[in-house]
């Protein structure tokens, strides 16, 4: 019994966050189709930002290029799911094995995620060796390279023209499953020895290296994991849109996801989940104002909020803390703030109280 | 033979433009550890300044654009970057990213998404035929402006009292403050210089393309990043070297790539830069700078 309780408590944060997302999934469709679509996009964003967090948050190096994995996943997933007949007229110059491929969504997810992970593994060879700031900028160069390739490889991607005819398999439940799956994978990674080593290097590069952490190796692992996750989200997102262009995985999305992560807080999984939810509400509000100002207000407002967060609360709204019922309970029982965020410590405190 | 000379001429003018773009980024990074995404938006602001005053006379437009962009640079530092000055380099970078996005979308709201065309004197758009080699007036202008700006900057940094303060601040900010160098003044001056250089670069870009638009700052700032990164973050000489190499390989890929691949030229250029970084992760001229 206590063993089971311990296991559940260890997974408390992702379970609580999943319950919140589940609630959204239950409630949103009853508020009409437009709200349901917003909820789907929000759930996809949660999965996306959680994927971004698995590198940017855990390593402490914000990257400007992770959306390249999303583009790779989206195009790979779309090319193997568009019906063979449609492909014949859309993309007549497609190589044979792609022209005749038509697989289900789960297989497409495996292919898209796998390809993005492979790409991440290849680029990690030079990228993971770079010092922090140069790494951010080099990833930006990777994003531009991917965009250029997608926008010009006409026979494979239709270039700047929209790729259409992608089956729209992504329901709100698929989006929910993606978000929850991403959260559990990243939480497991975060608590594993790999995640711990990466986080140690984030806190203090020199001390971590001195205790035997191979930072380059840990960053490489993290790049591949985040690449795979974001690739999967790319597949799912493409199957939601049905029609997309290379621009959908470029600068606007890069900015939006970074804003979500920064506003939520780069240093906890909870931040990566809360951020997209807050931004969804914020952009919805700002969009109502755009009828007056014309397009752009949404982005301006979001940028201002982001600068304010960076100035007044640089670690984001969650400030590096995870959502935990046990913390709340202990805090309540002890009648004072428990500043300790480590789950094992809190567990001990719980037992001691009992 | 003329092909080779033509390519050299092209590379020289491109490298000059890239140097104008890379210098302010390297300068600000050297002083306060900020990689400024919004540098591109300074170029955009200067270009819109040219657009607003181009109807009067060109010299006035250039002057007003320069004033406007320097004021914008100073305001940007005061409002957005001073409050986060002591944060990590990551935070600074993300802040500048937000500022850049903010300004871009403000421009979109104010000026709309269509490019605004700016007419420049026809004498600037002609091109000279020197023994089979075509030299654009813009190319000459770019090289001259780059030489004047770089020369002026070198003189300023080495000879003037203020320039020496700036170098001291770049070397060791805390120590410089301890010996009485005013931090705010130094950083403001750096931003003013960066603004002025953005104005010069904007002039060249506007003469080249004849228009101003909200997202025009993006390509320049990416080039500036790649050049400074390849040269070695925090080193001015590195930034110049990076800009020169970037200009040369860009022209080089233009020559060797086939017709179909040429639209994706930048992909090849940045790929080549990543390969350079594979061998030298800290750039060609690494600086051992410790930021405070």
mmCIF file of N, CA and C in Angstrom, chain A residues 129-235:
data_model
loop_
_atom_site.group_PDB
_atom_site.id
_atom_site.type_symbol
_atom_site.label_atom_id
_atom_site.label_comp_id
_atom_site.label_asym_id
_atom_site.label_seq_id
_atom_site.Cartn_x
_atom_site.Cartn_y
_atom_site.Cartn_z
ATOM 1 N N UNK A 129 28.348 20.692 -28.733
ATOM 2 C CA UNK A 129 29.677 21.076 -28.239
ATOM 3 C C UNK A 129 29.790 22.570 -27.981
ATOM 4 N N UNK A 130 28.821 23.348 -28.516
ATOM 5 C CA UNK A 130 28.946 24.797 -28.431
ATOM 6 C C UNK A 130 28.643 25.299 -27.025
ATOM 7 N N UNK A 131 29.335 26.388 -26.614
ATOM 8 C CA UNK A 131 28.971 27.018 -25.345
ATOM 9 C C UNK A 131 27.567 27.619 -25.444
ATOM 10 N N UNK A 132 26.902 27.816 -24.283
ATOM 11 C CA UNK A 132 25.490 28.158 -24.209
ATOM 12 C C UNK A 132 24.930 29.100 -25.255
ATOM 13 N N UNK A 133 25.452 30.332 -25.280
ATOM 14 C CA UNK A 133 24.864 31.338 -26.150
ATOM 15 C C UNK A 133 25.046 30.978 -27.615
ATOM 16 N N UNK A 134 26.214 30.460 -27.957
ATOM 17 C CA UNK A 134 26.470 30.071 -29.345
ATOM 18 C C UNK A 134 25.542 28.932 -29.741
ATOM 19 N N UNK A 135 25.210 28.077 -28.770
ATOM 20 C CA UNK A 135 24.280 26.976 -29.048
ATOM 21 C C UNK A 135 22.907 27.529 -29.451
ATOM 22 N N UNK A 136 22.427 28.533 -28.694
ATOM 23 C CA UNK A 136 21.133 29.142 -29.032
ATOM 24 C C UNK A 136 21.139 29.650 -30.464
ATOM 25 N N UNK A 137 22.215 30.354 -30.819
ATOM 26 C CA UNK A 137 22.263 30.983 -32.142
ATOM 27 C C UNK A 137 22.463 29.936 -33.233
ATOM 28 N N UNK A 138 23.254 28.911 -32.943
ATOM 29 C CA UNK A 138 23.468 27.869 -33.954
ATOM 30 C C UNK A 138 22.161 27.142 -34.241
ATOM 31 N N UNK A 139 21.350 26.932 -33.195
ATOM 32 C CA UNK A 139 20.044 26.297 -33.421
ATOM 33 C C UNK A 139 19.169 27.193 -34.293
ATOM 34 N N UNK A 140 19.335 28.502 -34.136
ATOM 35 C CA UNK A 140 18.612 29.441 -34.980
ATOM 36 C C UNK A 140 19.029 29.241 -36.440
ATOM 37 N N UNK A 141 20.330 29.049 -36.653
ATOM 38 C CA UNK A 141 20.812 28.785 -38.014
ATOM 39 C C UNK A 141 20.206 27.483 -38.546
ATOM 40 N N UNK A 142 20.077 26.480 -37.667
ATOM 41 C CA UNK A 142 19.470 25.206 -38.083
ATOM 42 C C UNK A 142 18.023 25.431 -38.524
ATOM 43 N N UNK A 143 17.312 26.269 -37.757
ATOM 44 C CA UNK A 143 15.918 26.569 -38.109
ATOM 45 C C UNK A 143 15.842 27.187 -39.502
ATOM 46 N N UNK A 144 16.741 28.136 -39.759
ATOM 47 C CA UNK A 144 16.717 28.807 -41.067
ATOM 48 C C UNK A 144 17.045 27.806 -42.175
ATOM 49 N N UNK A 145 18.010 26.941 -41.922
ATOM 50 C CA UNK A 145 18.365 25.932 -42.927
ATOM 51 C C UNK A 145 17.145 25.064 -43.235
ATOM 52 N N UNK A 146 16.473 24.574 -42.189
ATOM 53 C CA UNK A 146 15.310 23.708 -42.408
ATOM 54 C C UNK A 146 14.221 24.450 -43.164
ATOM 55 N N UNK A 147 14.004 25.707 -42.780
ATOM 56 C CA UNK A 147 12.970 26.485 -43.461
ATOM 57 C C UNK A 147 13.298 26.620 -44.951
ATOM 58 N N UNK A 148 14.557 26.953 -45.229
ATOM 59 C CA UNK A 148 14.970 27.137 -46.627
ATOM 60 C C UNK A 148 14.775 25.860 -47.432
ATOM 61 N N UNK A 149 15.134 24.739 -46.805
ATOM 62 C CA UNK A 149 15.002 23.466 -47.513
ATOM 63 C C UNK A 149 13.524 23.170 -47.762
ATOM 64 N N UNK A 150 12.689 23.350 -46.723
ATOM 65 C CA UNK A 150 11.259 23.083 -46.883
ATOM 66 C C UNK A 150 10.636 24.005 -47.930
ATOM 67 N N UNK A 151 11.094 25.261 -47.939
ATOM 68 C CA UNK A 151 10.475 26.242 -48.838
ATOM 69 C C UNK A 151 10.973 26.101 -50.279
ATOM 70 N N UNK A 152 12.014 25.312 -50.499
ATOM 71 C CA UNK A 152 12.560 25.222 -51.855
ATOM 72 C C UNK A 152 12.571 23.823 -52.456
ATOM 73 N N UNK A 153 12.352 22.790 -51.629
ATOM 74 C CA UNK A 153 12.392 21.424 -52.146
ATOM 75 C C UNK A 153 11.017 21.099 -52.725
ATOM 76 N N UNK A 154 10.714 21.681 -53.887
ATOM 77 C CA UNK A 154 9.354 21.652 -54.422
ATOM 78 C C UNK A 154 8.803 20.243 -54.614
ATOM 79 N N UNK A 155 9.648 19.299 -55.070
ATOM 80 C CA UNK A 155 9.137 17.975 -55.399
ATOM 81 C C UNK A 155 8.712 17.210 -54.151
ATOM 82 N N UNK A 156 9.212 17.605 -52.989
ATOM 83 C CA UNK A 156 8.890 16.877 -51.762
ATOM 84 C C UNK A 156 7.863 17.622 -50.904
ATOM 85 N N UNK A 157 7.967 18.948 -50.883
ATOM 86 C CA UNK A 157 7.148 19.721 -49.937
ATOM 87 C C UNK A 157 6.208 20.702 -50.615
ATOM 88 N N UNK A 158 6.224 20.776 -51.933
ATOM 89 C CA UNK A 158 5.503 21.808 -52.670
ATOM 90 C C UNK A 158 6.042 23.196 -52.373
ATOM 91 N N UNK A 159 7.235 23.293 -51.820
ATOM 92 C CA UNK A 159 7.878 24.590 -51.590
ATOM 93 C C UNK A 159 7.030 25.517 -50.750
ATOM 94 N N UNK A 160 6.954 26.777 -51.194
ATOM 95 C CA UNK A 160 6.210 27.770 -50.412
ATOM 96 C C UNK A 160 4.711 27.589 -50.516
ATOM 97 N N UNK A 161 4.268 26.794 -51.498
ATOM 98 C CA UNK A 161 2.836 26.520 -51.613
ATOM 99 C C UNK A 161 2.396 25.626 -50.467
ATOM 100 N N UNK A 162 1.114 25.703 -50.149
ATOM 101 C CA UNK A 162 0.618 24.899 -49.043
ATOM 102 C C UNK A 162 0.599 23.420 -49.423
ATOM 103 N N UNK A 163 0.957 22.579 -48.463
ATOM 104 C CA UNK A 163 0.782 21.138 -48.626
ATOM 105 C C UNK A 163 -0.606 20.816 -48.103
ATOM 106 N N UNK A 164 -1.450 20.273 -48.979
ATOM 107 C CA UNK A 164 -2.829 20.065 -48.535
ATOM 108 C C UNK A 164 -3.223 18.597 -48.659
ATOM 109 N N UNK A 165 -4.448 18.303 -48.249
ATOM 110 C CA UNK A 165 -4.923 16.931 -48.336
ATOM 111 C C UNK A 165 -4.436 16.050 -47.196
ATOM 112 N N UNK A 166 -3.865 16.658 -46.153
ATOM 113 C CA UNK A 166 -3.421 15.849 -45.014
ATOM 114 C C UNK A 166 -4.674 15.409 -44.249
ATOM 115 N N UNK A 167 -4.830 14.102 -43.984
ATOM 116 C CA UNK A 167 -6.028 13.666 -43.262
ATOM 117 C C UNK A 167 -6.082 14.307 -41.888
ATOM 118 N N UNK A 168 -7.246 14.820 -41.506
ATOM 119 C CA UNK A 168 -7.353 15.505 -40.214
ATOM 120 C C UNK A 168 -7.794 14.518 -39.136
ATOM 121 N N UNK A 169 -6.803 13.783 -38.640
ATOM 122 C CA UNK A 169 -7.075 12.756 -37.629
ATOM 123 C C UNK A 169 -7.041 13.277 -36.207
ATOM 124 N N UNK A 170 -6.506 14.496 -36.026
ATOM 125 C CA UNK A 170 -6.285 14.965 -34.668
ATOM 126 C C UNK A 170 -7.572 15.502 -34.052
ATOM 127 N N UNK A 171 -8.164 14.705 -33.182
ATOM 128 C CA UNK A 171 -9.305 15.172 -32.404
ATOM 129 C C UNK A 171 -8.769 15.743 -31.101
ATOM 130 N N UNK A 172 -9.663 16.265 -30.286
ATOM 131 C CA UNK A 172 -9.219 16.831 -29.012
ATOM 132 C C UNK A 172 -8.608 15.739 -28.135
ATOM 133 N N UNK A 173 -9.080 14.490 -28.310
ATOM 134 C CA UNK A 173 -8.534 13.405 -27.474
ATOM 135 C C UNK A 173 -7.131 13.013 -27.915
ATOM 136 N N UNK A 174 -6.892 13.065 -29.236
ATOM 137 C CA UNK A 174 -5.522 12.806 -29.705
ATOM 138 C C UNK A 174 -4.578 13.877 -29.168
ATOM 139 N N UNK A 175 -5.036 15.150 -29.216
ATOM 140 C CA UNK A 175 -4.212 16.245 -28.703
ATOM 141 C C UNK A 175 -3.940 16.057 -27.213
ATOM 142 N N UNK A 176 -4.984 15.650 -26.470
ATOM 143 C CA UNK A 176 -4.819 15.424 -25.038
ATOM 144 C C UNK A 176 -3.808 14.307 -24.782
ATOM 145 N N UNK A 177 -3.960 13.207 -25.529
ATOM 146 C CA UNK A 177 -3.041 12.078 -25.343
ATOM 147 C C UNK A 177 -1.601 12.507 -25.628
ATOM 148 N N UNK A 178 -1.407 13.329 -26.681
ATOM 149 C CA UNK A 178 -0.057 13.805 -27.003
ATOM 150 C C UNK A 178 0.508 14.626 -25.851
ATOM 151 N N UNK A 179 -0.322 15.546 -25.340
ATOM 152 C CA UNK A 179 0.158 16.416 -24.266
ATOM 153 C C UNK A 179 0.502 15.598 -23.021
ATOM 154 N N UNK A 180 -0.398 14.678 -22.638
ATOM 155 C CA UNK A 180 -0.147 13.882 -21.432
ATOM 156 C C UNK A 180 1.068 12.978 -21.634
ATOM 157 N N UNK A 181 1.130 12.348 -22.815
ATOM 158 C CA UNK A 181 2.287 11.502 -23.106
ATOM 159 C C UNK A 181 3.592 12.281 -22.982
ATOM 160 N N UNK A 182 3.623 13.475 -23.593
ATOM 161 C CA UNK A 182 4.835 14.290 -23.545
ATOM 162 C C UNK A 182 5.198 14.630 -22.101
ATOM 163 N N UNK A 183 4.171 14.947 -21.284
ATOM 164 C CA UNK A 183 4.455 15.324 -19.899
ATOM 165 C C UNK A 183 5.084 14.178 -19.121
ATOM 166 N N UNK A 184 4.520 12.973 -19.289
ATOM 167 C CA UNK A 184 5.063 11.842 -18.528
ATOM 168 C C UNK A 184 6.475 11.484 -18.991
ATOM 169 N N UNK A 185 6.692 11.504 -20.310
ATOM 170 C CA UNK A 185 8.036 11.192 -20.818
ATOM 171 C C UNK A 185 9.051 12.186 -20.261
ATOM 172 N N UNK A 186 8.697 13.480 -20.359
ATOM 173 C CA UNK A 186 9.658 14.499 -19.928
ATOM 174 C C UNK A 186 9.850 14.467 -18.416
ATOM 175 N N UNK A 187 8.769 14.197 -17.674
ATOM 176 C CA UNK A 187 8.921 14.137 -16.221
ATOM 177 C C UNK A 187 9.834 12.967 -15.835
ATOM 178 N N UNK A 188 9.618 11.809 -16.508
ATOM 179 C CA UNK A 188 10.477 10.655 -16.221
ATOM 180 C C UNK A 188 11.928 10.995 -16.537
ATOM 181 N N UNK A 189 12.143 11.684 -17.673
ATOM 182 C CA UNK A 189 13.506 12.058 -18.061
ATOM 183 C C UNK A 189 14.103 13.030 -17.049
ATOM 184 N N UNK A 190 13.284 13.984 -16.631
ATOM 185 C CA UNK A 190 13.743 15.005 -15.692
ATOM 186 C C UNK A 190 14.194 14.383 -14.373
ATOM 187 N N UNK A 191 13.474 13.326 -13.900
ATOM 188 C CA UNK A 191 13.807 12.715 -12.623
ATOM 189 C C UNK A 191 14.881 11.624 -12.762
ATOM 190 N N UNK A 192 15.157 11.212 -14.011
ATOM 191 C CA UNK A 192 16.148 10.152 -14.205
ATOM 192 C C UNK A 192 17.555 10.690 -13.957
ATOM 193 N N UNK A 193 18.536 9.767 -13.934
ATOM 194 C CA UNK A 193 19.894 10.261 -13.686
ATOM 195 C C UNK A 193 20.366 11.167 -14.812
ATOM 196 N N UNK A 194 19.874 10.892 -16.043
ATOM 197 C CA UNK A 194 20.272 11.762 -17.159
ATOM 198 C C UNK A 194 19.759 13.188 -16.938
ATOM 199 N N UNK A 195 18.484 13.257 -16.553
ATOM 200 C CA UNK A 195 17.888 14.563 -16.305
ATOM 201 C C UNK A 195 18.568 15.282 -15.155
ATOM 202 N N UNK A 196 18.884 14.515 -14.120
ATOM 203 C CA UNK A 196 19.547 15.127 -12.960
ATOM 204 C C UNK A 196 20.907 15.682 -13.340
ATOM 205 N N UNK A 197 21.653 14.900 -14.148
ATOM 206 C CA UNK A 197 22.980 15.374 -14.558
ATOM 207 C C UNK A 197 22.867 16.650 -15.376
ATOM 208 N N UNK A 198 21.868 16.669 -16.295
ATOM 209 C CA UNK A 198 21.686 17.850 -17.137
ATOM 210 C C UNK A 198 21.318 19.060 -16.285
ATOM 211 N N UNK A 199 20.452 18.828 -15.287
ATOM 212 C CA UNK A 199 20.042 19.941 -14.437
ATOM 213 C C UNK A 199 21.201 20.407 -13.562
ATOM 214 N N UNK A 200 22.041 19.464 -13.151
ATOM 215 C CA UNK A 200 23.219 19.845 -12.364
ATOM 216 C C UNK A 200 24.108 20.756 -13.196
ATOM 217 N N UNK A 201 24.274 20.408 -14.479
ATOM 218 C CA UNK A 201 25.106 21.232 -15.352
ATOM 219 C C UNK A 201 24.476 22.606 -15.566
ATOM 220 N N UNK A 202 23.146 22.645 -15.554
ATOM 221 C CA UNK A 202 22.462 23.935 -15.698
ATOM 222 C C UNK A 202 22.776 24.834 -14.505
ATOM 223 N N UNK A 203 22.752 24.248 -13.304
ATOM 224 C CA UNK A 203 22.979 25.056 -12.102
ATOM 225 C C UNK A 203 24.421 25.541 -12.026
ATOM 226 N N UNK A 204 25.350 24.662 -12.310
ATOM 227 C CA UNK A 204 26.756 25.056 -12.233
ATOM 228 C C UNK A 204 27.579 24.160 -13.146
ATOM 229 N N UNK A 205 27.948 24.734 -14.274
ATOM 230 C CA UNK A 205 28.641 23.957 -15.293
ATOM 231 C C UNK A 205 29.951 23.370 -14.779
ATOM 232 N N UNK A 206 30.708 24.201 -14.057
ATOM 233 C CA UNK A 206 32.047 23.757 -13.648
ATOM 234 C C UNK A 206 31.970 22.674 -12.574
ATOM 235 N N UNK A 207 31.096 22.904 -11.581
ATOM 236 C CA UNK A 207 30.980 21.897 -10.519
ATOM 237 C C UNK A 207 30.477 20.582 -11.094
ATOM 238 N N UNK A 208 29.497 20.671 -12.011
ATOM 239 C CA UNK A 208 28.948 19.447 -12.593
ATOM 240 C C UNK A 208 30.042 18.698 -13.341
ATOM 241 N N UNK A 209 30.817 19.434 -14.124
ATOM 242 C CA UNK A 209 31.897 18.800 -14.878
ATOM 243 C C UNK A 209 32.908 18.177 -13.925
ATOM 244 N N UNK A 210 33.163 18.870 -12.809
ATOM 245 C CA UNK A 210 34.142 18.371 -11.841
ATOM 246 C C UNK A 210 33.663 17.094 -11.169
ATOM 247 N N UNK A 211 32.339 16.919 -11.042
ATOM 248 C CA UNK A 211 31.819 15.693 -10.438
ATOM 249 C C UNK A 211 31.596 14.609 -11.492
ATOM 250 N N UNK A 212 32.069 14.849 -12.694
ATOM 251 C CA UNK A 212 32.045 13.780 -13.681
ATOM 252 C C UNK A 212 30.894 13.822 -14.664
ATOM 253 N N UNK A 213 30.157 14.921 -14.702
ATOM 254 C CA UNK A 213 29.070 15.025 -15.679
ATOM 255 C C UNK A 213 29.664 15.418 -17.030
ATOM 256 N N UNK A 214 29.371 14.614 -18.038
ATOM 257 C CA UNK A 214 29.809 14.932 -19.391
ATOM 258 C C UNK A 214 28.712 15.789 -20.040
ATOM 259 N N UNK A 215 28.919 17.115 -19.978
ATOM 260 C CA UNK A 215 27.834 18.033 -20.362
ATOM 261 C C UNK A 215 27.445 17.858 -21.820
ATOM 262 N N UNK A 216 28.476 17.695 -22.684
ATOM 263 C CA UNK A 216 28.194 17.557 -24.116
ATOM 264 C C UNK A 216 27.304 16.341 -24.353
ATOM 265 N N UNK A 217 27.637 15.227 -23.674
ATOM 266 C CA UNK A 217 26.862 13.997 -23.851
ATOM 267 C C UNK A 217 25.433 14.187 -23.362
ATOM 268 N N UNK A 218 25.268 14.809 -22.185
ATOM 269 C CA UNK A 218 23.926 15.001 -21.632
ATOM 270 C C UNK A 218 23.098 15.899 -22.541
ATOM 271 N N UNK A 219 23.737 16.941 -23.090
ATOM 272 C CA UNK A 219 22.999 17.836 -23.985
ATOM 273 C C UNK A 219 22.600 17.106 -25.257
ATOM 274 N N UNK A 220 23.479 16.211 -25.702
ATOM 275 C CA UNK A 220 23.166 15.435 -26.899
ATOM 276 C C UNK A 220 21.920 14.579 -26.654
ATOM 277 N N UNK A 221 21.897 13.876 -25.514
ATOM 278 C CA UNK A 221 20.739 13.037 -25.184
ATOM 279 C C UNK A 221 19.476 13.881 -25.151
ATOM 280 N N UNK A 222 19.592 15.048 -24.504
ATOM 281 C CA UNK A 222 18.437 15.917 -24.359
ATOM 282 C C UNK A 222 17.952 16.419 -25.716
ATOM 283 N N UNK A 223 18.902 16.739 -26.602
ATOM 284 C CA UNK A 223 18.515 17.199 -27.943
ATOM 285 C C UNK A 223 17.715 16.134 -28.670
ATOM 286 N N UNK A 224 18.176 14.880 -28.556
ATOM 287 C CA UNK A 224 17.480 13.802 -29.270
ATOM 288 C C UNK A 224 16.080 13.587 -28.685
ATOM 289 N N UNK A 225 15.982 13.596 -27.340
ATOM 290 C CA UNK A 225 14.667 13.403 -26.722
ATOM 291 C C UNK A 225 13.718 14.525 -27.111
ATOM 292 N N UNK A 226 14.195 15.773 -27.001
ATOM 293 C CA UNK A 226 13.309 16.892 -27.339
ATOM 294 C C UNK A 226 12.990 16.877 -28.831
ATOM 295 N N UNK A 227 13.986 16.503 -29.652
ATOM 296 C CA UNK A 227 13.736 16.432 -31.093
ATOM 297 C C UNK A 227 12.644 15.425 -31.411
ATOM 298 N N UNK A 228 12.723 14.238 -30.784
ATOM 299 C CA UNK A 228 11.719 13.204 -31.027
ATOM 300 C C UNK A 228 10.332 13.682 -30.609
ATOM 301 N N UNK A 229 10.252 14.272 -29.400
ATOM 302 C CA UNK A 229 8.951 14.724 -28.898
ATOM 303 C C UNK A 229 8.352 15.788 -29.808
ATOM 304 N N UNK A 230 9.177 16.780 -30.180
ATOM 305 C CA UNK A 230 8.655 17.874 -30.997
ATOM 306 C C UNK A 230 8.303 17.361 -32.390
ATOM 307 N N UNK A 231 9.069 16.378 -32.884
ATOM 308 C CA UNK A 231 8.721 15.753 -34.164
ATOM 309 C C UNK A 231 7.342 15.115 -34.098
ATOM 310 N N UNK A 232 7.067 14.398 -32.995
ATOM 311 C CA UNK A 232 5.753 13.772 -32.815
ATOM 312 C C UNK A 232 4.656 14.840 -32.799
ATOM 313 N N UNK A 233 4.905 15.926 -32.054
ATOM 314 C CA UNK A 233 3.916 16.999 -31.998
ATOM 315 C C UNK A 233 3.692 17.572 -33.396
ATOM 316 N N UNK A 234 4.778 17.648 -34.188
ATOM 317 C CA UNK A 234 4.645 18.139 -35.561
ATOM 318 C C UNK A 234 3.686 17.283 -36.367
ATOM 319 N N UNK A 235 3.807 15.960 -36.245
ATOM 320 C CA UNK A 235 2.892 15.059 -36.958
ATOM 321 C C UNK A 235 1.457 15.351 -36.548
#
